PDB file of C-alpha atoms in Angstrom:
ATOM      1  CA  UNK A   1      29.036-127.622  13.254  1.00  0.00           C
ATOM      2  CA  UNK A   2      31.663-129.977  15.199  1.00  0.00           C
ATOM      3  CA  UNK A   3      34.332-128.560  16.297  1.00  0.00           C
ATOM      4  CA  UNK A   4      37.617-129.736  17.905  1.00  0.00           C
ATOM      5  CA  UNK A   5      37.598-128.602  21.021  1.00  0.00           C
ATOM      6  CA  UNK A   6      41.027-128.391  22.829  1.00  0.00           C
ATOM      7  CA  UNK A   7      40.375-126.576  26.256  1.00  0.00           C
ATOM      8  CA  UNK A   8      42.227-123.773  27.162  1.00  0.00           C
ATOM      9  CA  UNK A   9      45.518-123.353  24.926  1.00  0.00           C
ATOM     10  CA  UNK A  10      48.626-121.673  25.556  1.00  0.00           C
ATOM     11  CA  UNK A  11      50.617-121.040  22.599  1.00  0.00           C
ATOM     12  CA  UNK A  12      54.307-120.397  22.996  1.00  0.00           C
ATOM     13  CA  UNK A  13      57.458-119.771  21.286  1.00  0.00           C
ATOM     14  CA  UNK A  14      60.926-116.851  20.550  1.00  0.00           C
ATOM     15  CA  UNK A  15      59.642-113.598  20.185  1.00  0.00           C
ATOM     16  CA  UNK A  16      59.046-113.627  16.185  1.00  0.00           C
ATOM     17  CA  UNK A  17      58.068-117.224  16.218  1.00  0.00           C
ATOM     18  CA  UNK A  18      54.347-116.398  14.845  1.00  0.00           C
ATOM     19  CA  UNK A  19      52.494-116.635  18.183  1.00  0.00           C
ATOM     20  CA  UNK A  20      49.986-113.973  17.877  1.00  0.00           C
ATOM     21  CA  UNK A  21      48.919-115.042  14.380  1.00  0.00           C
ATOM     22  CA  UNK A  22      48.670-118.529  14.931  1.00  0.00           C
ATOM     23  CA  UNK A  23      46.420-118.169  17.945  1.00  0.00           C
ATOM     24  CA  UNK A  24      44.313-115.888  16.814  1.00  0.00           C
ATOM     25  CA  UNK A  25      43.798-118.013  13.956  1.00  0.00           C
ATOM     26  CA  UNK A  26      43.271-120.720  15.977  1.00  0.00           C
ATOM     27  CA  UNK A  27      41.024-119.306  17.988  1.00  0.00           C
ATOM     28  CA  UNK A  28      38.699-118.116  15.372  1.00  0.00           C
ATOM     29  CA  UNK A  29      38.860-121.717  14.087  1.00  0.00           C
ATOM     30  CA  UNK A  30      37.777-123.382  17.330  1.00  0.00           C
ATOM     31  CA  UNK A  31      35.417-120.450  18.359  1.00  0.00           C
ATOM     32  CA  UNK A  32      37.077-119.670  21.057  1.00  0.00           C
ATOM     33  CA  UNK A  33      38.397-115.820  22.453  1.00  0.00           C
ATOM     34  CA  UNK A  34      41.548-114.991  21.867  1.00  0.00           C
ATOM     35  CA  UNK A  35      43.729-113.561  24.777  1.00  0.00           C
ATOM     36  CA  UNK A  36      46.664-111.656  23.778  1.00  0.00           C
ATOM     37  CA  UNK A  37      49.174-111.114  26.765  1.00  0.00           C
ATOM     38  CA  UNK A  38      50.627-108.545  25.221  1.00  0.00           C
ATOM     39  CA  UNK A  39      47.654-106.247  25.137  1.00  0.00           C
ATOM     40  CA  UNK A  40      47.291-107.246  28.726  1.00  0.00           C
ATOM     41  CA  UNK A  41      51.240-106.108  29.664  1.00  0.00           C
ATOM     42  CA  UNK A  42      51.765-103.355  27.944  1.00  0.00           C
ATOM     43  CA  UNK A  43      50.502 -99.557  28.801  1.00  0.00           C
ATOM     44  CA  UNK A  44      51.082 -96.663  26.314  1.00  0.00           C
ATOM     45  CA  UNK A  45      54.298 -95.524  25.814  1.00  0.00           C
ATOM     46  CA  UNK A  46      56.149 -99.072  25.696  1.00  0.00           C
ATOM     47  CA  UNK A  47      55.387 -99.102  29.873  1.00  0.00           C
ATOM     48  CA  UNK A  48      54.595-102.010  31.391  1.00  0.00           C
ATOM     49  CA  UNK A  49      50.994-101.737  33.491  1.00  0.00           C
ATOM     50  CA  UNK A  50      51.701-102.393  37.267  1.00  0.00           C
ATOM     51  CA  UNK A  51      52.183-106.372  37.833  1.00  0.00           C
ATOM     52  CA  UNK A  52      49.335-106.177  40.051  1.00  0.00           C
ATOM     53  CA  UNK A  53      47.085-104.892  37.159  1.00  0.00           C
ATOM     54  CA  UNK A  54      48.782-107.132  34.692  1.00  0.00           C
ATOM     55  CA  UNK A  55      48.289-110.366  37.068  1.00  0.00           C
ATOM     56  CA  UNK A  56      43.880-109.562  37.464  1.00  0.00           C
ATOM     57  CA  UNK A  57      43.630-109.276  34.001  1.00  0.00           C
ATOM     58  CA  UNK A  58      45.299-112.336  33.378  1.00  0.00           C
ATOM     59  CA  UNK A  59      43.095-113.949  35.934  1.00  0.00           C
ATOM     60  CA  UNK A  60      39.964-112.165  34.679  1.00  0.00           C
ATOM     61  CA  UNK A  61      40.480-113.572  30.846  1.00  0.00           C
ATOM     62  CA  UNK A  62      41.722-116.692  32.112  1.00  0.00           C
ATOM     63  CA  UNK A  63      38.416-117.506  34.046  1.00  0.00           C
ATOM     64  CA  UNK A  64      36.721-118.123  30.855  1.00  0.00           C
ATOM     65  CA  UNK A  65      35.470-121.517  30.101  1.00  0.00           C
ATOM     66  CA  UNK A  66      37.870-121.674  27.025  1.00  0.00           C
ATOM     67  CA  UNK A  67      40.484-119.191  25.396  1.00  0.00           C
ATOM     68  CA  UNK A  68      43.382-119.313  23.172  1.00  0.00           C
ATOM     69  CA  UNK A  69      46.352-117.513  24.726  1.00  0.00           C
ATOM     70  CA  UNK A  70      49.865-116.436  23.651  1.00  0.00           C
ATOM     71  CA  UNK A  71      52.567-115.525  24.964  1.00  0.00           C
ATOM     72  CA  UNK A  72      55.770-116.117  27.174  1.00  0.00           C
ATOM     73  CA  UNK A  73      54.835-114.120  30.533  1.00  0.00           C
ATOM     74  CA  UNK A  74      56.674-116.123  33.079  1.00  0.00           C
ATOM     75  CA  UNK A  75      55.238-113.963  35.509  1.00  0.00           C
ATOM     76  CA  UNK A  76      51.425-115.095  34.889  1.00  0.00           C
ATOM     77  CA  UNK A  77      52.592-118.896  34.002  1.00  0.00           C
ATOM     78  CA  UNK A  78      51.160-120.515  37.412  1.00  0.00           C
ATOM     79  CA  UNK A  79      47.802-118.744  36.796  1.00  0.00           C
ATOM     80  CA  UNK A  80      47.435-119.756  32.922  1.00  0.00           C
ATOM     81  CA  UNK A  81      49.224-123.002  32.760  1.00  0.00           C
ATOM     82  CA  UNK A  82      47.459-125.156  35.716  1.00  0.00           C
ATOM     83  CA  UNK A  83      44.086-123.602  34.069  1.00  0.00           C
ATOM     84  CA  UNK A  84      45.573-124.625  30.426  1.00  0.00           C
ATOM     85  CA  UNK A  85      44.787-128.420  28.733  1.00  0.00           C
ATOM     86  CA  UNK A  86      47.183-127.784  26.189  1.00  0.00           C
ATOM     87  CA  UNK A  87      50.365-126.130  25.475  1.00  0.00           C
ATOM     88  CA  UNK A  88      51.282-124.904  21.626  1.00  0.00           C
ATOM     89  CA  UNK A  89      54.993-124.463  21.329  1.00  0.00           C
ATOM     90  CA  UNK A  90      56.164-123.179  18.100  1.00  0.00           C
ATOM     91  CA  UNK A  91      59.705-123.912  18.129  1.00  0.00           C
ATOM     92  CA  UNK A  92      61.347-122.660  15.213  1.00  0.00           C
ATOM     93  CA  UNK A  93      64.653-122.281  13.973  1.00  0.00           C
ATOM     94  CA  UNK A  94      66.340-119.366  14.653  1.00  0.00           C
ATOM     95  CA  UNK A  95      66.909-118.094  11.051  1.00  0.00           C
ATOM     96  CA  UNK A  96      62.557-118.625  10.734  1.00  0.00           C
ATOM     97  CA  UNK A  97      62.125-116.171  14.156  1.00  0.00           C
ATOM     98  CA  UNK A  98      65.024-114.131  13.510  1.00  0.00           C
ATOM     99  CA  UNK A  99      63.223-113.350   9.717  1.00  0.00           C
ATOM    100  CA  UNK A 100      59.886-113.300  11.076  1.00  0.00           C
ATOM    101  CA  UNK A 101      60.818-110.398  13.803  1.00  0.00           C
ATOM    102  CA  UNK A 102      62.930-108.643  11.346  1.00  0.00           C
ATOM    103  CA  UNK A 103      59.959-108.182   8.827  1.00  0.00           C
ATOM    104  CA  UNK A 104      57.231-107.907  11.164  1.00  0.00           C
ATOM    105  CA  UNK A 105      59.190-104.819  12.444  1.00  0.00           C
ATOM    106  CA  UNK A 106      60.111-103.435   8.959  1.00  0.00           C
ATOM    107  CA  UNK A 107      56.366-103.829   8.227  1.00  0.00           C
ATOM    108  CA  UNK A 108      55.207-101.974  11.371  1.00  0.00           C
ATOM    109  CA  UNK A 109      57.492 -99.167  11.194  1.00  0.00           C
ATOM    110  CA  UNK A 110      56.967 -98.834   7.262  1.00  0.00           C
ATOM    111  CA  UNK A 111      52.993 -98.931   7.609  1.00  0.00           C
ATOM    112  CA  UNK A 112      52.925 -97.166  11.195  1.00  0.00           C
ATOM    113  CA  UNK A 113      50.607 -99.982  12.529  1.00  0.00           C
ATOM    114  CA  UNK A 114      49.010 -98.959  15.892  1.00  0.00           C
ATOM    115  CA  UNK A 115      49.979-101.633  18.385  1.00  0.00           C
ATOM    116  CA  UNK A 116      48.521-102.184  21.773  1.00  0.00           C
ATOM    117  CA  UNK A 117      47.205 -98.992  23.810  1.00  0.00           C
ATOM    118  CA  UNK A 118      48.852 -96.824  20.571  1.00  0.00           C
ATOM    119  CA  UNK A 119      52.369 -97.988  20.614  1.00  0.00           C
ATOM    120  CA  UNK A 120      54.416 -97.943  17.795  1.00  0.00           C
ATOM    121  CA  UNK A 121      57.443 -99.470  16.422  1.00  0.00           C
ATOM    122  CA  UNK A 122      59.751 -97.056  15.579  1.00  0.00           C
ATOM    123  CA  UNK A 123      63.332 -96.639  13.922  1.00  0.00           C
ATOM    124  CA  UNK A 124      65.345 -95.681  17.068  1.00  0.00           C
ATOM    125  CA  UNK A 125      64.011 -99.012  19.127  1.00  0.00           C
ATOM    126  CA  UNK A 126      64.996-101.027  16.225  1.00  0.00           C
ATOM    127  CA  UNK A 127      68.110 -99.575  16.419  1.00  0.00           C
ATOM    128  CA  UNK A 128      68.351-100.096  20.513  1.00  0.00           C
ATOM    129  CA  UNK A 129      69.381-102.570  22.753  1.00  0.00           C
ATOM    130  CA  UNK A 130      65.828-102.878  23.416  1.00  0.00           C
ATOM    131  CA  UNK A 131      65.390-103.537  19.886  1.00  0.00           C
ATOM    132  CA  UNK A 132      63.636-107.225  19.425  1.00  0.00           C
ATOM    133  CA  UNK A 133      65.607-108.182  16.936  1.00  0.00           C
ATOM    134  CA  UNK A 134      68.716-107.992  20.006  1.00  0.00           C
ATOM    135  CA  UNK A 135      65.873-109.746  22.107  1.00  0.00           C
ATOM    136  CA  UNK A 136      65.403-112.621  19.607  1.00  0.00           C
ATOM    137  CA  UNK A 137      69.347-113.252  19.315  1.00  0.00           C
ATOM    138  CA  UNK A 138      69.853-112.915  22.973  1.00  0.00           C
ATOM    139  CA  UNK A 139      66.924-115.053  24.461  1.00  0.00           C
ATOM    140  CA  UNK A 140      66.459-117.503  21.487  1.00  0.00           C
ATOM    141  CA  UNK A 141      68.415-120.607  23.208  1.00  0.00           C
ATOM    142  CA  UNK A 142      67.543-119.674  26.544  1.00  0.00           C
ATOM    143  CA  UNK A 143      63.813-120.035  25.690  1.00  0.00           C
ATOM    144  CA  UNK A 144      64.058-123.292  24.076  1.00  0.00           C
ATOM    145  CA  UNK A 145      65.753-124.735  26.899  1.00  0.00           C
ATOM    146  CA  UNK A 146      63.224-122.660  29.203  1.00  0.00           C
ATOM    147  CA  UNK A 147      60.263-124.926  27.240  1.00  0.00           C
ATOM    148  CA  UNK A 148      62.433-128.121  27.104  1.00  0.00           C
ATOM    149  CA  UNK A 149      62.663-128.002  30.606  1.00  0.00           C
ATOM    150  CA  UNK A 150      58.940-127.278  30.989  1.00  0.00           C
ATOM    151  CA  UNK A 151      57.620-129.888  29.336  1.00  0.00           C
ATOM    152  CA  UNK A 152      60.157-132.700  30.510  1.00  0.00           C
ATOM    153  CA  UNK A 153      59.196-131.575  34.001  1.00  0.00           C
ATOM    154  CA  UNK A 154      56.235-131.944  36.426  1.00  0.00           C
ATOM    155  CA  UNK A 155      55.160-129.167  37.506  1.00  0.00           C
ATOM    156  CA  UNK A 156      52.489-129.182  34.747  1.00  0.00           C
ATOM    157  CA  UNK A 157      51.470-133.024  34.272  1.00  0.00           C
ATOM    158  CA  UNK A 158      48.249-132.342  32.939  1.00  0.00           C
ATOM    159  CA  UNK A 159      48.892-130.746  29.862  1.00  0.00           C
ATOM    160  CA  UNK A 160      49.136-131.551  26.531  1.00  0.00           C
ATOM    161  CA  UNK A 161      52.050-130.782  24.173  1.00  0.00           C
ATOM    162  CA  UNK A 162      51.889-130.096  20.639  1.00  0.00           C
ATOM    163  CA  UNK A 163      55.261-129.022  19.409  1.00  0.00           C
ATOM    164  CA  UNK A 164      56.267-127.262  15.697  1.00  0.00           C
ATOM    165  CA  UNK A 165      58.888-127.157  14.220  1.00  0.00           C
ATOM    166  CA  UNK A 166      58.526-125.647  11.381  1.00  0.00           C
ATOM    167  CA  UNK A 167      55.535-123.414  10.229  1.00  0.00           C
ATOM    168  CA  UNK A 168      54.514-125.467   7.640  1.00  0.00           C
ATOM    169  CA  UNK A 169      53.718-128.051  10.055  1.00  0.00           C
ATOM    170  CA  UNK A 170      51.392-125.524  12.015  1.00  0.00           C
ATOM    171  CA  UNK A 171      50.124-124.582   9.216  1.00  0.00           C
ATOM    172  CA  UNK A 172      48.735-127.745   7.975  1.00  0.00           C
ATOM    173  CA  UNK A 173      47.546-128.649  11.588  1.00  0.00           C
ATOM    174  CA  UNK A 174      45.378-125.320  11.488  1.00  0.00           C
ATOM    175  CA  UNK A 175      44.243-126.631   8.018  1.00  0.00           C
ATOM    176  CA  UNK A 176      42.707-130.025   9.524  1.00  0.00           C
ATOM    177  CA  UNK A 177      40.813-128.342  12.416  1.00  0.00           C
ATOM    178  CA  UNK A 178      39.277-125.873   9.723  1.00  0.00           C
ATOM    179  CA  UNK A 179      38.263-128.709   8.730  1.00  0.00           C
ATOM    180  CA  UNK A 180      37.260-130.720  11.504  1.00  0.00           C
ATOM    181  CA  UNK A 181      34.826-127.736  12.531  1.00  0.00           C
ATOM    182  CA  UNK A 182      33.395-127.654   9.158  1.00  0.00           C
ATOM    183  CA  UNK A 183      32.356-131.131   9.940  1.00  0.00           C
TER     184      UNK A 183
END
């Protein structure tokens, strides 16, 4: 089996964009682990872990040979992106995110899904300021410029951009390196 190897990936994009399930599908596609920041970030009870324990497990997963990362974590960028050969950025329309986040969270609270170290959605952080749907609205533009500015710039020439803006177009890329590793 061939498969199209890309390196170490960052994938990017709004909260709600679809980061965690296009990487992991991705991942699983190019054989490759899957890093979900995340998982790394967050402690139980919606805490963040200590930046210093947050920062060496970043470096820890990021000392693989390849991985498949998501996530936004300006805080970890200069240890994952000079590492990275390529840089995923799902940038999607705010409506797309804005739906995504809205029925991600419906579906979590709803089905009680276990998140990372057993944190759960729940009704009254919907209904917060630190609700995600508030965090989509309010950091939405301010992350697209954020990536703009990124990739026009040269602090990372090295890297590879692939750019989406729509899922469908993600979609069918994922399609044709299923089936470039089926090769």
């Amino acid at each position: 089996m061939q498969t199209d190897h890309l390196g170490r990936i960052v994938v990017v994009g709004t909260s709600g964009a679809g980061k965690t399930t296009f990487a992991r599908q991705l991942a699983a596609r190019l054989g490759q682990p899957y890093i979900e920041l995340d998982e790394l970030y967050w402690a139980p009870g919606w805490q963040p872990k200590p930046a210093a324990e947050f920062e060496r497990l970043v470096n820890d997963a990021a000392a693989l040979p390849g991985w498949v990362v998501d996530g936004n974590y300006g805080a970890v960028r200069d240890q994952l992106w000079p590492r990275a050969t390529t840089i995923i950025w799902l940038n999607y329309p705010l409506h797309t995110v804005l739906w995504r986040a809205f029925t991600r969270t419906l579906r979590r609270y709803l089905k009680r899904e276990t998140l990372w170290h057993g944190n759960r959605e729940s009704l009254r952080r919907t209904l917060s300021r630190d609700s995600i749907l508030v965090w989509v609205i309010t950091t939405y533009h301010r992350r697209q410029r954020q990536m703009a500015a990124l990739r026009a710039g040269s602090d990372y020439p090295h890297l590879r951009w692939v750019e989406f803006r729509h899922p469908r177009q993600a979609q069918a890329w994922l399609r044709q390196k299923q089936r470039n590793a089926e090769r």
